[in-house]
Coordinates of C-alpha atoms and ligand atoms in Angstrom, one line a residue:
M1 CA 0.0 0.1 0.0
T2 CA 1.4 3.4 -0.8
R3 CA 0.7 6.3 1.9
S4 CA -1.4 7.8 -0.5
E5 CA -4.1 5.2 -0.5
N6 CA -5.0 5.6 3.2
G7 CA -6.1 9.2 2.8
A8 CA -3.7 10.5 5.6
F9 CA -2.5 13.9 5.5
I10 CA 0.9 13.6 3.8
R11 CA 4.0 15.6 5.3
L12 CA 6.8 16.0 3.2
G13 CA 9.7 18.5 3.4
L14 CA 13.2 19.6 2.7
I15 CA 16.3 19.6 5.2
G16 CA 19.1 22.1 4.0
Y17 CA 20.7 25.5 4.6
P18 CA 20.1 28.1 3.6
L19 CA 16.7 27.3 2.1
G20 CA 15.2 30.9 1.7
H21 CA 14.6 30.7 -2.0
S22 CA 13.8 27.0 -2.4
V23 CA 11.3 26.3 -5.3
S24 CA 10.7 22.6 -3.9
P25 CA 7.4 23.5 -1.9
M26 CA 5.6 24.9 -5.1
L27 CA 6.6 21.8 -7.0
H28 CA 5.6 19.1 -4.4
E29 CA 2.4 21.0 -3.5
A30 CA 1.3 21.1 -6.9
A31 CA 2.0 17.3 -7.3
L32 CA 0.0 16.5 -4.2
K33 CA -2.9 18.7 -5.3
S34 CA -2.9 17.0 -8.9
A35 CA -2.8 13.6 -7.4
G36 CA -5.8 14.5 -5.2
L37 CA -3.9 14.0 -2.0
S38 CA -4.0 16.3 1.0
G39 CA -0.7 17.3 2.4
E40 CA 2.3 19.8 2.7
Y41 CA 6.1 20.4 1.9
R42 CA 7.8 22.1 4.6
L43 CA 11.3 23.7 4.9
Y44 CA 13.5 22.5 7.5
P45 CA 16.6 25.1 7.4
I46 CA 19.2 23.5 9.7
Q47 CA 22.6 25.2 10.0
P48 CA 25.6 22.9 9.7
G49 CA 27.8 22.2 12.8
P50 CA 28.3 20.8 16.1
E51 CA 24.5 21.5 16.8
D52 CA 22.8 19.9 13.8
S53 CA 22.7 16.4 15.5
Q54 CA 19.7 17.1 17.5
P55 CA 17.3 18.6 14.8
L56 CA 18.4 16.0 12.2
T57 CA 17.7 13.0 14.6
S58 CA 14.3 14.7 15.6
L59 CA 13.2 14.8 11.7
I60 CA 14.7 11.2 11.4
D61 CA 12.5 10.0 14.3
D62 CA 9.4 11.8 12.8
M63 CA 10.0 9.6 9.7
R64 CA 10.3 6.6 11.4
A65 CA 7.2 7.2 13.3
G66 CA 5.4 7.9 10.3
A67 CA 4.8 11.5 11.2
L68 CA 6.6 12.5 8.1
A69 CA 6.2 10.7 4.8
G70 CA 9.3 11.8 3.2
L71 CA 12.3 14.3 3.3
N72 CA 14.5 15.9 0.6
V73 CA 18.0 16.6 1.8
T74 CA 20.0 19.2 0.1
I75 CA 23.4 21.2 0.7
P76 CA 25.1 21.1 3.0
H77 CA 23.7 17.8 4.4
K78 CA 23.8 15.5 1.4
R79 CA 26.7 13.5 2.6
R80 CA 26.1 14.2 6.4
I81 CA 22.5 12.5 6.3
L82 CA 24.7 9.1 5.3
D83 CA 25.2 8.7 9.3
F84 CA 21.5 8.6 10.0
V85 CA 20.0 6.1 7.5
D86 CA 19.5 2.4 7.8
D87 CA 20.4 1.7 4.2
L88 CA 21.3 3.3 0.8
D89 CA 20.0 2.7 -2.6
M90 CA 22.5 1.7 -5.1
I91 CA 22.8 5.2 -6.5
A92 CA 23.1 7.0 -3.4
R93 CA 25.8 4.3 -2.1
S94 CA 27.8 4.9 -5.4
V95 CA 27.7 8.7 -5.4
G96 CA 28.2 9.0 -1.6
A97 CA 25.2 11.3 -1.4
V98 CA 21.5 11.2 -0.5
N99 CA 18.7 13.7 -1.7
T100 CA 15.6 11.7 -0.9
L101 CA 14.8 9.8 2.5
V102 CA 12.1 7.1 2.2
M103 CA 10.8 4.5 4.8
R104 CA 10.8 1.0 2.9
E105 CA 9.5 -2.0 5.1
G106 CA 10.5 -0.3 8.3
H107 CA 14.0 0.9 7.2
L108 CA 14.9 4.3 6.5
V109 CA 16.6 4.3 3.1
G110 CA 18.7 7.2 1.5
E111 CA 18.2 7.3 -2.2
N112 CA 19.5 9.8 -4.8
T113 CA 17.3 11.0 -7.5
D114 CA 19.7 13.8 -8.6
V115 CA 21.2 11.0 -10.9
P116 CA 18.4 9.7 -12.9
G117 CA 17.0 13.4 -12.7
F118 CA 19.8 14.5 -14.6
L119 CA 19.9 11.8 -17.1
H120 CA 16.1 12.3 -17.8
D121 CA 16.5 15.7 -18.5
L122 CA 19.6 15.3 -20.7
K123 CA 17.4 13.5 -23.1
G124 CA 15.5 16.9 -23.6
L125 CA 18.7 18.3 -25.5
R126 CA 17.5 16.5 -28.7
W127 CA 21.3 16.1 -29.7
S128 CA 23.1 13.0 -30.8
P129 CA 25.7 12.5 -28.1
E130 CA 29.2 11.5 -29.2
G131 CA 30.2 10.3 -25.8
T132 CA 32.7 12.7 -24.4
A133 CA 31.6 15.2 -21.7
V134 CA 33.8 17.9 -20.0
L135 CA 32.4 18.5 -16.6
L136 CA 33.1 21.7 -15.2
G137 CA 33.4 21.6 -11.1
A138 CA 34.2 18.8 -8.8
G139 CA 31.8 19.3 -6.0
G140 CA 28.9 17.5 -4.9
S141 CA 26.5 17.9 -8.1
A142 CA 29.5 17.1 -10.3
R143 CA 29.9 13.8 -8.4
A144 CA 26.3 13.0 -9.3
V145 CA 26.8 14.1 -12.8
A146 CA 29.9 12.2 -13.2
Y147 CA 28.4 8.9 -12.0
A148 CA 25.3 9.5 -14.2
L149 CA 27.6 9.9 -17.2
V150 CA 30.1 7.1 -16.6
S151 CA 27.6 4.6 -15.7
S152 CA 25.8 5.5 -18.9
G153 CA 28.8 4.8 -21.2
W154 CA 30.3 8.4 -21.4
D155 CA 33.8 9.4 -21.2
V156 CA 34.3 12.2 -18.7
V157 CA 37.0 14.9 -18.3
V158 CA 36.6 16.6 -14.9
A159 CA 37.8 19.9 -14.7
A160 CA 38.5 21.9 -11.3
R161 CA 40.4 24.9 -10.2
R162 CA 42.3 22.6 -7.8
K163 CA 43.3 19.6 -9.7
E164 CA 43.5 17.2 -6.8
Q165 CA 39.8 17.7 -6.2
A166 CA 39.2 16.7 -9.8
D167 CA 41.5 13.7 -9.6
Q168 CA 40.0 12.5 -6.4
L169 CA 36.3 12.6 -7.9
A170 CA 37.7 10.9 -11.1
E171 CA 39.3 8.1 -9.0
E172 CA 36.3 7.5 -6.8
I173 CA 33.7 7.5 -9.6
G174 CA 36.0 5.4 -11.9
S175 CA 36.4 3.0 -9.0
V176 CA 32.7 2.5 -8.3
C177 CA 31.8 2.3 -11.9
H178 CA 34.6 0.0 -12.7
A179 CA 35.9 2.5 -15.4
F180 CA 39.0 4.0 -14.5
M181 CA 39.9 4.6 -18.3
K182 CA 36.5 6.5 -18.6
I183 CA 37.1 9.3 -16.5
H184 CA 40.0 11.6 -15.3
G185 CA 40.7 15.1 -14.1
I186 CA 42.4 18.4 -15.5
E187 CA 43.2 21.7 -14.2
F188 CA 40.7 24.3 -14.9
T189 CA 42.4 26.5 -17.3
P190 CA 41.5 27.7 -20.9
Q191 CA 44.1 25.8 -22.4
S192 CA 43.3 22.4 -20.9
L193 CA 39.5 22.9 -21.4
K194 CA 40.0 23.6 -25.1
E195 CA 42.2 20.5 -25.3
A196 CA 39.6 18.4 -23.7
A197 CA 36.5 19.7 -25.3
G198 CA 37.8 19.1 -28.9
K199 CA 34.9 18.6 -31.2
N200 CA 31.3 17.1 -30.4
A201 CA 31.8 17.3 -26.5
L202 CA 28.9 17.8 -24.2
V203 CA 30.0 20.8 -21.7
V204 CA 28.3 20.3 -18.4
N205 CA 28.6 23.1 -15.8
A206 CA 28.4 22.0 -12.2
T207 CA 29.9 24.9 -10.7
P208 CA 27.9 27.9 -9.2
S209 CA 29.5 30.4 -11.6
G210 CA 26.5 32.5 -13.5
M211 CA 24.0 31.5 -10.6
H212 CA 22.1 34.5 -9.2
P213 CA 23.3 37.0 -7.9
K214 CA 26.7 36.5 -10.0
V215 CA 24.8 36.5 -13.3
K216 CA 27.5 38.2 -15.1
E217 CA 30.0 35.2 -14.6
C218 CA 30.6 32.5 -17.0
P219 CA 32.4 29.4 -16.3
W220 CA 33.4 28.8 -19.9
P221 CA 36.5 30.9 -21.0
E222 CA 35.5 34.0 -23.0
N223 CA 38.3 33.5 -25.6
I224 CA 37.6 29.8 -26.1
P225 CA 34.8 28.9 -28.7
L226 CA 32.5 26.2 -27.3
P227 CA 32.9 22.9 -29.0
A228 CA 31.6 22.7 -32.5
G229 CA 28.9 20.0 -32.9
G230 CA 28.6 19.8 -29.2
A231 CA 26.1 20.8 -26.7
V232 CA 25.9 22.5 -23.2
Y233 CA 24.0 21.5 -20.1
D234 CA 24.3 24.2 -17.2
L235 CA 23.0 22.9 -13.9
V236 CA 22.4 26.4 -12.7
Y237 CA 18.6 27.1 -13.1
N238 CA 18.4 30.7 -11.6
P239 CA 18.6 32.9 -13.9
A240 CA 16.5 31.0 -16.5
E241 CA 19.2 32.1 -19.2
T242 CA 22.8 32.0 -17.8
K243 CA 25.5 33.7 -19.4
L244 CA 27.0 30.2 -20.5
S245 CA 23.4 29.3 -21.8
R246 CA 23.4 32.4 -23.7
L247 CA 26.7 31.9 -25.2
A248 CA 25.7 28.6 -26.3
R249 CA 22.4 29.8 -27.8
V250 CA 24.1 32.4 -29.9
S251 CA 26.8 30.1 -30.8
G252 CA 24.1 27.6 -32.3
V253 CA 25.0 24.9 -29.7
P254 CA 22.1 23.2 -28.3
V255 CA 21.6 24.0 -24.6
L256 CA 19.6 23.4 -21.5
T257 CA 19.7 24.8 -18.1
G258 CA 19.1 23.0 -14.8
A259 CA 15.3 23.8 -14.3
G260 CA 14.4 20.4 -15.7
M261 CA 16.8 18.4 -13.8
L262 CA 15.5 20.1 -10.6
V263 CA 12.0 19.2 -11.6
A264 CA 12.9 15.7 -12.5
Q265 CA 14.7 14.8 -9.4
A266 CA 11.6 16.2 -7.4
A267 CA 9.2 14.4 -9.6
L268 CA 11.2 11.0 -8.8
S269 CA 11.2 11.6 -5.0
F270 CA 7.5 12.4 -5.2
H271 CA 7.2 8.8 -6.7
A272 CA 9.2 7.2 -4.1
W273 CA 7.1 8.6 -1.5
T274 CA 3.6 8.2 -2.9
G275 CA 4.0 5.4 -5.5
Y276 CA 2.4 7.8 -8.1
E277 CA 3.8 8.0 -11.6
P278 CA 6.5 10.9 -11.6
P279 CA 4.5 13.9 -12.0
F280 CA 7.1 15.7 -14.5
T281 CA 4.6 17.7 -16.6
I282 CA 2.6 19.1 -13.5
M283 CA 5.9 20.1 -11.6
Q284 CA 7.5 21.8 -14.6
K285 CA 4.1 23.8 -15.0
A286 CA 4.3 24.9 -11.5
F287 CA 8.0 25.9 -11.5
R288 CA 8.8 29.6 -11.2
L289 CA 11.8 31.3 -10.2
P290 CA 11.5 33.2 -7.1
Ligands
NAP301 P1 29.6 22.7 -4.8 O1 29.7 21.4 -3.9 O2 30.0 24.0 -3.8 O3 30.9 22.5 -5.9 C1 31.1 23.6 -6.6 C2 32.3 23.1 -7.6 O4 32.6 24.4 -8.3 C3 33.6 23.1 -6.9 O5 34.4 22.2 -7.5 C4 34.2 24.6 -7.0 O6 35.5 24.6 -6.8 C5 33.8 25.1 -8.2 N1 33.6 26.4 -8.7 C6 33.1 27.3 -7.7 N2 33.2 28.6 -8.6 C7 33.8 28.2 -9.8 C8 34.3 29.0 -10.6 N3 34.0 30.5 -10.6 N4 35.1 28.6 -11.7 C9 35.4 27.3 -11.7 N5 35.1 26.3 -10.7 C10 34.2 26.9 -9.7 O7 28.3 22.9 -5.5 P2 27.2 22.1 -6.0 O8 26.3 21.5 -5.1 O9 28.2 20.9 -7.0 O10 26.3 23.0 -7.0 C11 27.0 23.5 -8.2 C12 25.8 24.3 -9.0 O11 24.9 23.3 -9.4 C13 25.1 25.2 -8.1 O12 24.7 26.3 -8.8 C14 23.9 24.6 -7.9 O13 22.7 25.5 -7.6 C15 23.6 23.8 -9.1 N6 22.9 22.3 -8.8 C16 21.8 22.5 -9.7 C17 20.8 21.3 -9.6 C18 19.8 21.0 -10.4 O14 19.0 20.2 -9.9 N7 19.6 21.7 -11.4 C19 21.3 20.3 -8.6 C20 22.4 20.5 -7.7 C21 23.2 21.5 -8.1 P3 36.4 25.3 -5.6 O15 36.1 24.1 -4.6 O16 37.7 25.4 -5.9 O17 35.7 26.4 -5.2

């Protein structure tokens, strides 16, 4: 039985910090409404640090007791929450990060819908991939993207300002995917990006460069053309058109920004909690930038 079938009020929410501009409540409340379910999606801002154990434990206890039906987890707790779960799904274990908490047969399971959410939205590029991706950034979201791409057969070059960060990500994802030859790190310099991208590459921005309020920043070097025949996926979703996505558009390079991934990971979390079909279209329509 899904939680939705017993007519109960469904309490969902998001753990993170800060959460001031989160669009998740509008997405999930639209999904609840369209499914004819009564419920709410609340924000639980929890500052990271020595004091965070008590509020995190309290929310986890509410999930175990059934008072909360599901939680999303975002920055900075996606790895921290690993300490609180009974089990991990295969993707969360591989990526080392959780964005969805769900009770399954009495066990609190940490899952990761960022990976399938990214892959789902990537299909919207309507571009024939050539198999090489240049991934800008080596932080939390880059791990999910690297895992998504390598486990789908792509070759991935990870570019980071601190090369050791790129190398470490490449080694870890190469190891969990049993594909050391499919991923490596480079330094984030114009020359090495130019060499790595070559022709036909997919450029994925997993840095906050270009994100509100730093909308004038572009993670791609100004003097280097985007790969001819390639494509761009910018994880940043605020603003709707980033400096990078504008550059791609005027260069005739297919491009998407991160709103679709945000919606897709949310729809997949909603499915995990309620058993309803992932409501991609309903959540897409509900999406509004703050
Ligand atoms: P993160 O863990 O802080 O990692 C950011 C990475 O970008 C780090 O490697 C950082 O390097 C690098 N970086 C930061 N500024 C840079 C710059 N100006 N030039 C080159 N590299 C730079 O952040 P995250 O959680 O991965 O998030 C990254 C972006 O993705 C954010 O804008 C976030 O909103 C977006 N995101 C979108 C979705 C979605 O659903 N669409 C999901 C997750 C994240 P240093 O360590 O050297 O600073």
